[in-house]
Short mmCIF file of C-alpha atoms in Angstrom, two decimals:
data_model
loop_
_atom_site.label_atom_id
_atom_site.label_comp_id
_atom_site.label_asym_id
_atom_site.label_seq_id
_atom_site.Cartn_x
_atom_site.Cartn_y
_atom_site.Cartn_z
CA MET A 20 -5.26 -62.34 23.01
CA ASN A 21 -4.16 -60.24 25.76
CA ALA A 22 -6.68 -59.05 28.47
CA HIS A 23 -6.51 -57.02 31.49
CA ASP A 24 -7.11 -58.93 35.01
CA GLY A 25 -8.18 -56.10 36.52
CA MET A 26 -10.54 -52.98 36.29
CA TYR A 27 -9.64 -49.58 35.30
CA ILE A 28 -10.42 -47.25 38.17
CA ASP A 29 -9.23 -43.69 39.14
CA GLY A 30 -6.81 -43.61 36.35
CA ALA A 31 -5.08 -47.09 36.77
CA TRP A 32 -5.64 -50.86 36.54
CA ARG A 33 -6.23 -52.21 39.73
CA PRO A 34 -7.23 -55.93 41.07
CA ALA A 35 -10.79 -57.05 40.93
CA ALA A 36 -12.42 -57.53 44.21
CA GLY A 37 -13.47 -61.24 43.45
CA THR A 38 -11.92 -64.12 41.90
CA ASP A 39 -14.61 -65.06 39.39
CA THR A 40 -14.04 -64.65 35.70
CA ILE A 41 -15.93 -64.42 32.33
CA ALA A 42 -14.96 -66.28 29.67
CA VAL A 43 -14.67 -64.32 25.98
CA VAL A 44 -15.22 -66.88 23.04
CA ASN A 45 -14.77 -66.36 19.49
CA PRO A 46 -18.33 -67.06 17.84
CA ALA A 47 -16.91 -67.76 14.62
CA ASP A 48 -14.92 -70.69 15.49
CA GLU A 49 -16.16 -71.37 19.29
CA GLN A 50 -12.70 -70.89 20.54
CA LEU A 51 -11.62 -69.48 24.08
CA ILE A 52 -9.78 -66.34 23.47
CA ALA A 53 -9.62 -64.74 26.98
CA HIS A 54 -10.76 -64.27 30.47
CA VAL A 55 -11.88 -60.96 32.18
CA PRO A 56 -12.81 -60.51 35.68
CA ALA A 57 -16.30 -60.66 36.59
CA GLY A 58 -17.02 -57.19 38.76
CA THR A 59 -18.56 -57.23 42.22
CA ILE A 60 -20.46 -54.90 44.04
CA GLU A 61 -17.33 -53.77 45.60
CA ASP A 62 -15.77 -53.08 42.29
CA VAL A 63 -18.59 -50.97 41.14
CA ASP A 64 -18.57 -49.10 44.40
CA ALA A 65 -14.93 -48.56 44.10
CA ALA A 66 -15.46 -47.07 40.64
CA VAL A 67 -18.46 -44.69 41.54
CA ARG A 68 -16.64 -43.49 44.43
CA ALA A 69 -13.62 -42.47 42.09
CA ALA A 70 -15.97 -40.88 39.50
CA ARG A 71 -17.69 -38.91 42.58
CA LYS A 72 -14.34 -37.54 43.64
CA ALA A 73 -13.22 -36.74 40.17
CA PHE A 74 -16.80 -34.97 39.29
CA PRO A 75 -16.09 -31.44 40.65
CA ALA A 76 -12.88 -30.83 38.97
CA TRP A 77 -13.85 -32.30 35.68
CA ALA A 78 -17.43 -30.17 35.74
CA ALA A 79 -15.17 -27.12 36.38
CA THR A 80 -12.80 -27.87 33.51
CA PRO A 81 -13.40 -25.32 30.69
CA PRO A 82 -15.44 -26.83 27.72
CA ALA A 83 -12.46 -26.13 25.37
CA GLU A 84 -10.23 -28.31 27.51
CA ARG A 85 -12.69 -31.10 27.64
CA ALA A 86 -13.08 -30.98 23.93
CA ALA A 87 -9.07 -31.14 23.89
CA ARG A 88 -9.31 -34.61 25.80
CA ILE A 89 -12.23 -35.73 23.70
CA GLY A 90 -10.19 -35.01 20.43
CA ALA A 91 -7.06 -36.55 22.00
CA LEU A 92 -9.26 -39.70 22.56
CA ARG A 93 -10.48 -39.66 18.85
CA ASP A 94 -6.96 -39.30 17.57
CA VAL A 95 -5.79 -42.34 19.80
CA LEU A 96 -8.79 -44.49 18.34
CA VAL A 97 -7.77 -43.62 14.83
CA ALA A 98 -4.02 -44.58 15.50
CA ARG A 99 -5.12 -48.08 17.16
CA LYS A 100 -8.27 -48.61 14.55
CA ASP A 101 -6.61 -51.88 13.16
CA GLU A 102 -6.01 -53.30 16.72
CA ILE A 103 -9.49 -52.15 17.81
CA ALA A 104 -11.13 -53.64 14.64
CA GLY A 105 -9.27 -57.12 15.12
CA THR A 106 -10.57 -57.19 18.59
CA VAL A 107 -14.18 -56.63 17.48
CA THR A 108 -13.82 -59.40 14.99
CA ALA A 109 -12.37 -61.77 17.58
CA GLU A 110 -15.06 -61.42 20.13
CA LEU A 111 -18.19 -60.48 18.22
CA GLY A 112 -17.30 -62.48 14.92
CA SER A 113 -17.83 -59.57 12.49
CA PRO A 114 -15.94 -59.59 9.32
CA LEU A 115 -12.66 -57.81 9.39
CA LYS A 116 -13.89 -55.30 6.80
CA PHE A 117 -17.15 -54.52 8.53
CA SER A 118 -15.40 -54.19 11.89
CA GLN A 119 -12.90 -51.51 10.13
CA ALA A 120 -15.52 -49.51 8.35
CA VAL A 121 -18.50 -49.71 10.89
CA HIS A 122 -17.55 -50.70 14.21
CA VAL A 123 -14.40 -48.53 14.31
CA GLY A 124 -15.23 -46.14 11.75
CA ALA A 125 -18.52 -44.71 12.97
CA PRO A 126 -17.40 -44.35 16.72
CA ILE A 127 -14.37 -42.22 15.57
CA ALA A 128 -16.61 -40.03 13.65
CA VAL A 129 -18.81 -39.77 16.75
CA ALA A 130 -15.93 -39.03 19.08
CA GLY A 131 -14.77 -36.23 16.62
CA SER A 132 -18.31 -34.76 16.68
CA TYR A 133 -18.42 -34.28 20.43
CA ALA A 134 -14.88 -32.86 20.43
CA GLU A 135 -16.37 -30.18 18.19
CA LEU A 136 -19.56 -30.05 20.33
CA ALA A 137 -17.89 -29.64 23.60
CA ALA A 138 -16.07 -26.47 22.30
CA SER A 139 -18.91 -25.01 20.67
CA HIS A 140 -22.25 -25.87 22.35
CA PRO A 141 -23.83 -22.95 24.29
CA PHE A 142 -23.52 -23.94 27.98
CA GLU A 143 -25.25 -20.70 28.98
CA GLU A 144 -27.65 -18.15 27.36
CA LYS A 145 -29.77 -14.93 28.57
CA VAL A 146 -33.35 -15.26 28.51
CA GLY A 147 -34.85 -11.83 29.56
CA ASN A 148 -33.57 -11.05 32.97
CA SER A 149 -32.36 -14.44 33.53
CA THR A 150 -29.01 -16.23 32.77
CA VAL A 151 -29.59 -19.94 32.19
CA TYR A 152 -26.69 -22.17 32.63
CA LEU A 153 -26.52 -26.10 31.37
CA GLU A 154 -24.58 -28.05 34.10
CA PRO A 155 -23.45 -31.76 34.14
CA VAL A 156 -25.88 -34.10 35.70
CA GLY A 157 -22.85 -35.87 37.59
CA VAL A 158 -21.80 -39.39 37.68
CA VAL A 159 -23.21 -41.50 34.83
CA GLY A 160 -23.46 -45.07 34.95
CA ALA A 161 -23.06 -46.43 31.30
CA ILE A 162 -24.27 -49.93 30.51
CA THR A 163 -23.68 -51.03 26.77
CA PRO A 164 -24.58 -53.93 24.72
CA TRP A 165 -22.32 -56.25 22.68
CA ASN A 166 -23.77 -55.61 19.15
CA TYR A 167 -21.81 -52.52 18.27
CA PRO A 168 -19.31 -52.53 21.24
CA LEU A 169 -17.26 -49.60 20.58
CA HIS A 170 -19.85 -47.27 18.80
CA GLN A 171 -22.08 -47.83 21.80
CA ILE A 172 -19.42 -46.93 24.24
CA VAL A 173 -18.39 -43.59 22.50
CA ALA A 174 -22.05 -42.65 21.92
CA LYS A 175 -22.53 -42.68 25.70
CA VAL A 176 -18.86 -41.57 27.11
CA ALA A 177 -18.08 -38.87 24.61
CA PRO A 178 -21.16 -36.67 25.20
CA ALA A 179 -20.95 -37.34 29.10
CA LEU A 180 -17.22 -36.18 29.04
CA ALA A 181 -18.05 -33.24 26.67
CA ALA A 182 -20.98 -32.22 29.22
CA GLY A 183 -18.65 -32.31 32.42
CA CYS A 184 -19.86 -35.64 33.72
CA THR A 185 -17.88 -38.58 35.02
CA VAL A 186 -18.40 -42.07 33.96
CA VAL A 187 -18.50 -45.67 35.15
CA LEU A 188 -18.75 -48.09 32.19
CA LYS A 189 -20.20 -51.63 32.55
CA PRO A 190 -19.84 -53.13 29.00
CA ALA A 191 -21.45 -56.23 27.74
CA GLU A 192 -19.80 -59.50 28.99
CA ASP A 193 -19.73 -60.87 25.36
CA THR A 194 -17.23 -57.99 24.31
CA PRO A 195 -15.15 -56.76 26.95
CA LEU A 196 -11.92 -56.77 25.27
CA THR A 197 -13.08 -53.82 23.22
CA ALA A 198 -14.03 -51.97 26.08
CA GLN A 199 -10.64 -52.62 27.76
CA LEU A 200 -8.93 -51.03 24.68
CA PHE A 201 -11.23 -47.97 24.95
CA ALA A 202 -10.10 -47.62 28.54
CA GLU A 203 -6.48 -47.83 27.31
CA ALA A 204 -7.19 -45.16 24.89
CA VAL A 205 -8.93 -42.81 27.46
CA HIS A 206 -5.73 -43.23 29.74
CA GLU A 207 -3.51 -42.56 26.70
CA ALA A 208 -5.52 -39.32 25.64
CA GLY A 209 -4.80 -37.85 28.99
CA VAL A 210 -8.28 -37.96 30.56
CA PRO A 211 -7.80 -37.20 34.39
CA ALA A 212 -8.02 -40.04 36.78
CA GLY A 213 -11.50 -41.01 37.89
CA VAL A 214 -13.13 -39.24 35.01
CA PHE A 215 -13.72 -42.60 33.08
CA ASN A 216 -13.75 -45.96 34.94
CA LEU A 217 -14.49 -49.47 33.64
CA VAL A 218 -15.67 -52.41 35.59
CA THR A 219 -16.48 -55.48 33.76
CA GLY A 220 -18.95 -58.03 34.73
CA LEU A 221 -22.38 -59.63 34.48
CA GLY A 222 -25.45 -57.71 34.21
CA PRO A 223 -27.53 -59.07 37.15
CA VAL A 224 -24.50 -58.25 39.24
CA ALA A 225 -22.18 -55.48 38.15
CA GLY A 226 -24.92 -53.97 35.82
CA GLN A 227 -27.42 -53.97 38.66
CA ALA A 228 -25.18 -52.80 41.26
CA LEU A 229 -24.43 -49.61 39.01
CA ALA A 230 -27.97 -48.82 38.21
CA GLU A 231 -28.74 -48.95 41.87
CA HIS A 232 -25.75 -47.22 43.37
CA GLU A 233 -26.92 -43.95 45.25
CA GLY A 234 -23.68 -42.09 43.95
CA VAL A 235 -24.80 -42.50 40.28
CA ASP A 236 -26.90 -39.51 39.03
CA LEU A 237 -28.02 -40.96 35.41
CA VAL A 238 -28.06 -44.45 34.08
CA SER A 239 -27.65 -44.74 30.21
CA PHE A 240 -28.58 -48.11 29.03
CA THR A 241 -28.71 -49.68 25.86
CA GLY A 242 -30.24 -53.26 25.52
CA SER A 243 -33.32 -55.03 25.62
CA THR A 244 -36.72 -53.42 26.50
CA ALA A 245 -37.13 -56.06 29.34
CA VAL A 246 -34.09 -55.02 31.12
CA GLY A 247 -34.57 -51.43 30.31
CA ARG A 248 -37.99 -51.72 31.97
CA GLN A 249 -36.08 -52.86 35.20
CA ILE A 250 -33.73 -50.13 34.95
CA GLY A 251 -36.19 -47.70 34.66
CA ALA A 252 -38.11 -49.02 37.65
CA THR A 253 -34.80 -48.93 39.77
CA ALA A 254 -34.00 -45.46 38.75
CA GLY A 255 -37.65 -44.36 39.30
CA ALA A 256 -37.60 -45.61 42.94
CA ALA A 257 -34.48 -43.11 43.53
CA VAL A 258 -35.97 -40.30 41.37
CA LYS A 259 -32.76 -40.83 39.01
CA ARG A 260 -32.37 -39.85 35.57
CA VAL A 261 -32.23 -42.56 32.84
CA ALA A 262 -31.60 -42.65 29.18
CA LEU A 263 -32.94 -45.80 27.71
CA GLU A 264 -32.18 -47.01 24.01
CA LEU A 265 -34.09 -50.25 23.49
CA GLY A 266 -35.57 -52.52 21.15
CA GLY A 267 -37.06 -52.10 17.53
CA LYS A 268 -39.13 -53.63 14.93
CA SER A 269 -38.55 -51.05 12.21
CA ALA A 270 -40.71 -50.91 8.93
CA ASN A 271 -39.21 -50.48 5.46
CA VAL A 272 -42.20 -49.08 3.69
CA ILE A 273 -41.96 -49.41 -0.13
CA LEU A 274 -44.64 -47.17 -1.72
CA PRO A 275 -45.72 -48.09 -5.14
CA SER A 276 -43.77 -45.27 -6.85
CA ALA A 277 -40.51 -46.23 -5.67
CA ASP A 278 -37.52 -47.95 -7.27
CA LEU A 279 -38.60 -51.57 -6.14
CA ALA A 280 -35.40 -53.27 -6.84
CA LYS A 281 -33.22 -50.53 -5.14
CA ALA A 282 -35.45 -50.38 -2.28
CA VAL A 283 -35.73 -54.30 -1.87
CA ASN A 284 -31.81 -54.70 -2.20
CA VAL A 285 -31.11 -51.83 0.23
CA GLY A 286 -33.45 -53.29 2.61
CA VAL A 287 -32.18 -56.79 2.69
CA ALA A 288 -28.73 -55.64 3.07
CA ASN A 289 -29.83 -53.27 6.04
CA VAL A 290 -31.37 -56.40 7.64
CA MET A 291 -28.17 -58.68 7.03
CA SER A 292 -25.68 -55.99 8.28
CA ASN A 293 -24.05 -57.24 11.29
CA SER A 294 -25.57 -60.49 11.13
CA GLY A 295 -28.81 -58.92 12.00
CA GLN A 296 -27.71 -57.67 15.41
CA THR A 297 -28.94 -54.17 14.85
CA CYS A 298 -31.68 -52.65 16.94
CA SER A 299 -32.68 -50.28 14.20
CA ALA A 300 -32.70 -52.92 11.24
CA TRP A 301 -35.79 -52.65 8.89
CA THR A 302 -36.79 -56.22 9.74
CA ARG A 303 -40.25 -55.54 8.28
CA MET A 304 -40.53 -54.87 4.71
CA LEU A 305 -44.01 -53.48 3.51
CA VAL A 306 -44.84 -53.83 -0.09
CA HIS A 307 -47.93 -53.01 -2.09
CA ASP A 308 -50.26 -55.97 -3.33
CA SER A 309 -49.38 -55.16 -6.84
CA GLN A 310 -45.61 -55.58 -6.44
CA TYR A 311 -45.50 -58.19 -3.84
CA GLU A 312 -44.43 -61.24 -5.56
CA GLU A 313 -41.85 -59.43 -7.51
CA ALA A 314 -40.31 -57.97 -4.38
CA VAL A 315 -40.33 -61.59 -2.72
CA THR A 316 -38.38 -62.82 -5.77
CA LEU A 317 -35.92 -59.91 -5.36
CA ALA A 318 -35.63 -60.36 -1.65
CA ALA A 319 -34.88 -64.08 -1.85
CA ASP A 320 -32.27 -63.58 -4.60
CA ALA A 321 -30.49 -60.71 -2.66
CA ALA A 322 -30.40 -62.84 0.53
CA ALA A 323 -28.81 -65.71 -1.02
CA LYS A 324 -25.61 -63.68 -1.87
CA TYR A 325 -25.03 -62.98 2.02
CA GLY A 326 -24.74 -66.77 2.77
CA GLU A 327 -20.77 -66.45 2.90
CA ARG A 328 -20.50 -62.76 3.75
CA ILE A 329 -21.96 -62.46 7.08
CA GLY A 330 -20.61 -63.32 10.31
CA PRO A 331 -22.11 -65.26 13.00
CA VAL A 332 -24.26 -64.14 15.74
CA VAL A 333 -22.90 -63.31 19.16
CA ASN A 334 -23.18 -66.65 21.24
CA ALA A 335 -24.94 -70.04 21.18
CA LYS A 336 -27.99 -68.49 23.19
CA GLN A 337 -28.56 -65.84 20.68
CA ARG A 338 -28.12 -68.33 17.70
CA ASP A 339 -30.69 -70.68 19.53
CA ARG A 340 -33.18 -67.79 20.06
CA VAL A 341 -33.00 -66.74 16.44
CA VAL A 342 -33.41 -70.28 15.15
CA GLY A 343 -36.30 -70.57 17.39
CA TYR A 344 -37.98 -67.53 15.87
CA ILE A 345 -37.33 -69.06 12.29
CA GLU A 346 -39.04 -72.35 13.42
CA LYS A 347 -42.05 -70.29 14.88
CA GLY A 348 -42.41 -68.27 11.45
CA VAL A 349 -42.75 -71.48 9.74
CA GLY A 350 -45.06 -73.03 12.19
CA ASP A 351 -47.25 -69.98 12.12
CA GLY A 352 -47.61 -70.27 8.28
CA ALA A 353 -45.18 -67.84 6.98
CA ARG A 354 -43.61 -68.90 3.50
CA LEU A 355 -39.89 -69.35 3.82
CA VAL A 356 -38.13 -68.03 0.70
CA ALA A 357 -34.63 -68.01 1.54
CA GLY A 358 -32.53 -69.51 4.45
CA GLY A 359 -34.11 -71.49 7.38
CA PRO A 360 -33.29 -73.03 10.74
CA GLU A 361 -30.53 -75.17 9.41
CA SER A 362 -27.04 -73.91 10.33
CA PRO A 363 -24.97 -72.95 7.25
CA ARG A 364 -21.57 -74.21 8.93
CA GLU A 365 -20.51 -77.05 11.13
CA GLN A 366 -18.61 -74.64 13.68
CA GLY A 367 -19.50 -71.35 14.94
CA TYR A 368 -22.71 -69.43 15.79
CA PHE A 369 -24.00 -68.82 12.26
CA VAL A 370 -27.57 -68.44 11.27
CA SER A 371 -28.67 -68.71 7.49
CA PRO A 372 -29.83 -65.25 5.98
CA THR A 373 -33.56 -65.84 6.00
CA VAL A 374 -36.41 -64.22 4.28
CA PHE A 375 -40.32 -64.86 4.93
CA ALA A 376 -43.12 -64.14 2.55
CA ASP A 377 -46.93 -64.15 3.40
CA VAL A 378 -46.04 -62.73 6.79
CA THR A 379 -49.17 -61.24 8.69
CA PRO A 380 -48.99 -58.48 11.07
CA GLU A 381 -49.84 -60.28 14.04
CA MET A 382 -47.33 -63.03 13.62
CA ALA A 383 -44.62 -63.20 16.26
CA ILE A 384 -41.99 -62.65 13.59
CA ALA A 385 -43.64 -59.42 12.71
CA GLN A 386 -44.06 -58.31 16.16
CA GLU A 387 -41.09 -59.14 18.29
CA GLU A 388 -37.42 -58.20 17.94
CA ILE A 389 -35.64 -61.42 16.57
CA PHE A 390 -32.00 -59.76 16.49
CA GLY A 391 -30.78 -61.91 13.79
CA PRO A 392 -30.62 -62.02 9.91
CA VAL A 393 -34.30 -62.50 9.54
CA LEU A 394 -36.52 -60.56 7.34
CA SER A 395 -40.40 -60.67 7.22
CA ILE A 396 -42.21 -59.29 4.02
CA ILE A 397 -45.78 -57.97 4.59
CA ARG A 398 -48.13 -56.92 1.84
CA TYR A 399 -50.40 -53.94 2.17
CA GLU A 400 -53.59 -52.84 0.19
CA ASP A 401 -53.08 -48.93 0.48
CA GLU A 402 -51.07 -46.21 2.17
CA ALA A 403 -53.62 -46.22 5.16
CA ASP A 404 -53.09 -49.90 5.38
CA ALA A 405 -49.35 -49.68 5.27
CA LEU A 406 -49.50 -46.89 7.87
CA ARG A 407 -51.32 -49.04 10.10
CA ILE A 408 -49.22 -51.96 9.73
CA ALA A 409 -45.94 -49.96 10.25
CA ASN A 410 -47.31 -48.20 13.51
CA GLY A 411 -48.83 -51.70 14.63
CA THR A 412 -46.14 -52.70 17.11
CA VAL A 413 -44.94 -51.75 20.69
CA TYR A 414 -41.61 -50.44 19.16
CA GLY A 415 -40.81 -47.14 17.35
CA LEU A 416 -37.03 -46.88 16.85
CA ALA A 417 -36.34 -46.48 13.31
CA GLY A 418 -37.66 -47.10 9.73
CA ALA A 419 -37.42 -46.30 6.14
CA VAL A 420 -39.78 -45.06 3.24
CA TRP A 421 -39.13 -45.19 -0.28
CA ALA A 422 -41.04 -43.33 -3.08
CA GLY A 423 -40.54 -41.93 -6.66
CA GLU A 424 -40.69 -38.44 -5.03
CA GLU A 425 -39.00 -37.46 -2.10
CA SER A 426 -41.95 -35.17 -1.05
CA GLU A 427 -44.24 -38.17 -1.12
CA ALA A 428 -41.83 -40.31 1.12
CA VAL A 429 -41.48 -37.43 3.67
CA ALA A 430 -45.51 -37.07 3.94
CA PHE A 431 -45.64 -40.77 4.79
CA ALA A 432 -42.75 -40.75 7.08
CA ARG A 433 -43.98 -37.81 9.27
CA ARG A 434 -46.94 -40.00 10.15
CA LEU A 435 -44.77 -42.89 11.32
CA ASP A 436 -44.57 -43.33 15.17
CA THR A 437 -40.79 -43.73 15.12
CA GLY A 438 -37.78 -41.94 16.21
CA GLN A 439 -35.66 -41.89 13.02
CA VAL A 440 -36.70 -42.37 9.35
CA ASP A 441 -34.32 -42.98 6.26
CA ILE A 442 -35.81 -41.45 3.16
CA ASN A 443 -34.89 -43.29 -0.12
CA GLY A 444 -31.94 -44.77 1.64
CA GLY A 445 -30.75 -41.67 3.45
CA ARG A 446 -27.13 -42.03 4.73
CA PHE A 447 -26.15 -42.39 8.47
CA ASN A 448 -25.56 -39.09 10.14
CA PRO A 449 -23.54 -39.10 13.46
CA LEU A 450 -25.01 -35.63 14.45
CA ALA A 451 -28.61 -36.64 14.12
CA PRO A 452 -30.50 -37.43 17.21
CA PHE A 453 -31.08 -41.37 17.49
CA GLY A 454 -33.80 -42.85 19.87
CA GLY A 455 -37.20 -44.06 19.64
CA TYR A 456 -40.83 -43.57 20.52
CA LYS A 457 -43.13 -46.18 22.54
CA GLN A 458 -41.19 -49.17 24.11
CA SER A 459 -38.11 -48.38 22.13
CA GLY A 460 -36.77 -46.00 24.66
CA VAL A 461 -36.42 -42.70 26.44
CA GLY A 462 -34.09 -40.04 25.32
CA ARG A 463 -31.73 -39.49 22.46
CA GLU A 464 -28.20 -40.28 21.43
CA LEU A 465 -25.73 -38.65 19.21
CA GLY A 466 -25.16 -34.84 18.35
CA SER A 467 -26.30 -32.11 20.42
CA HIS A 468 -29.47 -33.76 21.58
CA GLY A 469 -27.39 -36.59 22.77
CA LEU A 470 -25.18 -34.17 24.81
CA SER A 471 -28.49 -32.56 26.38
CA GLU A 472 -29.01 -35.82 28.01
CA TYR A 473 -26.11 -35.30 30.16
CA LEU A 474 -27.10 -31.76 31.19
CA GLN A 475 -29.38 -30.33 33.74
CA THR A 476 -30.64 -26.65 33.65
CA LYS A 477 -30.25 -23.81 36.35
CA SER A 478 -31.29 -20.34 36.02
CA LEU A 479 -30.42 -17.17 37.88
CA GLN A 480 -32.80 -14.34 38.06
CA PHE A 481 -31.48 -10.54 38.00
#
């Protein structure tokens, strides 16, 4: 598979400052598919300098023109969608149909939404005797994860460009090829030189250099809560803005009046999607005592159907981590009703779709983010008990509530300490704000709320 051996900086591919490289491995067959350069502090500095140089002109570009460039970027992504989907499948292991529909389809929709928002958003307003202006923050350091490689890039870069910011992107080292294709698309879309820059590299080197760089005005990071804390501390020392989308341990609350079979089947599908590598996955299923064993049977049957349908997890380290949690769940006394620690295939980083019953709220598998195809089913006595369990983790990213009447589900959802809740299987909305409460992050992505993260406010009094 073709890969660039340099960095995309100031509108061109240029040689990396160092000679170290990162191996890109297909997690489905463990075969080497490419090498990309491992960025250095010098690479990051060159990219930030290019972004700073490009910022004044891009910030002064009329919103309609910025919208046109984002629209052109969307069109390039559409034209190259099959190539991008194939690349995601190669470096992430995602089944091709899922890559086409979700890994590429969702970010295309998000890019389109920001093309529209850039043209229509009110960047100034009258407030009494004041005029209030919304202005771009400046240079954005975007650090993205591997689990949804294109979506996470677009969810940061598109609103930043719409706001008038310039960007330096440091993508995850497991999925750099998708990021390189995105850089090609930016170039083909006619985005001016220096407005978008790409540095591939390792988090402790390139990522840290980007977060610490004095020329970066805002760091937007998606990843683990542990790394988010480090970035927040670094940014705080420099009084630098941050947007952090971090971990989750979302609850799928099934109230007694719900369609149990539908709620369980959709819940299992949600957890198994992307091999469980989704921060907002509903990994805790809460079921009333009276329906508990029926739900366990339904979930076990549903999970068994995913054995040959899901891809691997991203690498050997992640596989071992997930398997370690499965073994801990067994050791802590949870009842294994589907899957288990044994690998379902001889080659590749595959994990069996796994379902645990008799999980208690304090168990590690009910408290900690596993990031794999593992579901914990927890029983509750009444709504107060369900609410206590649902809110009983350090996370608050997403969740779901099912009930016979929508109003009943909404009333419960309003009491959840979480940033986004799906009611009776509500569909993904690229315009709805996404982000968490508590240790699930700071700020929001997507839609107008996502755009606001990249804007700062100035008022003039008359």
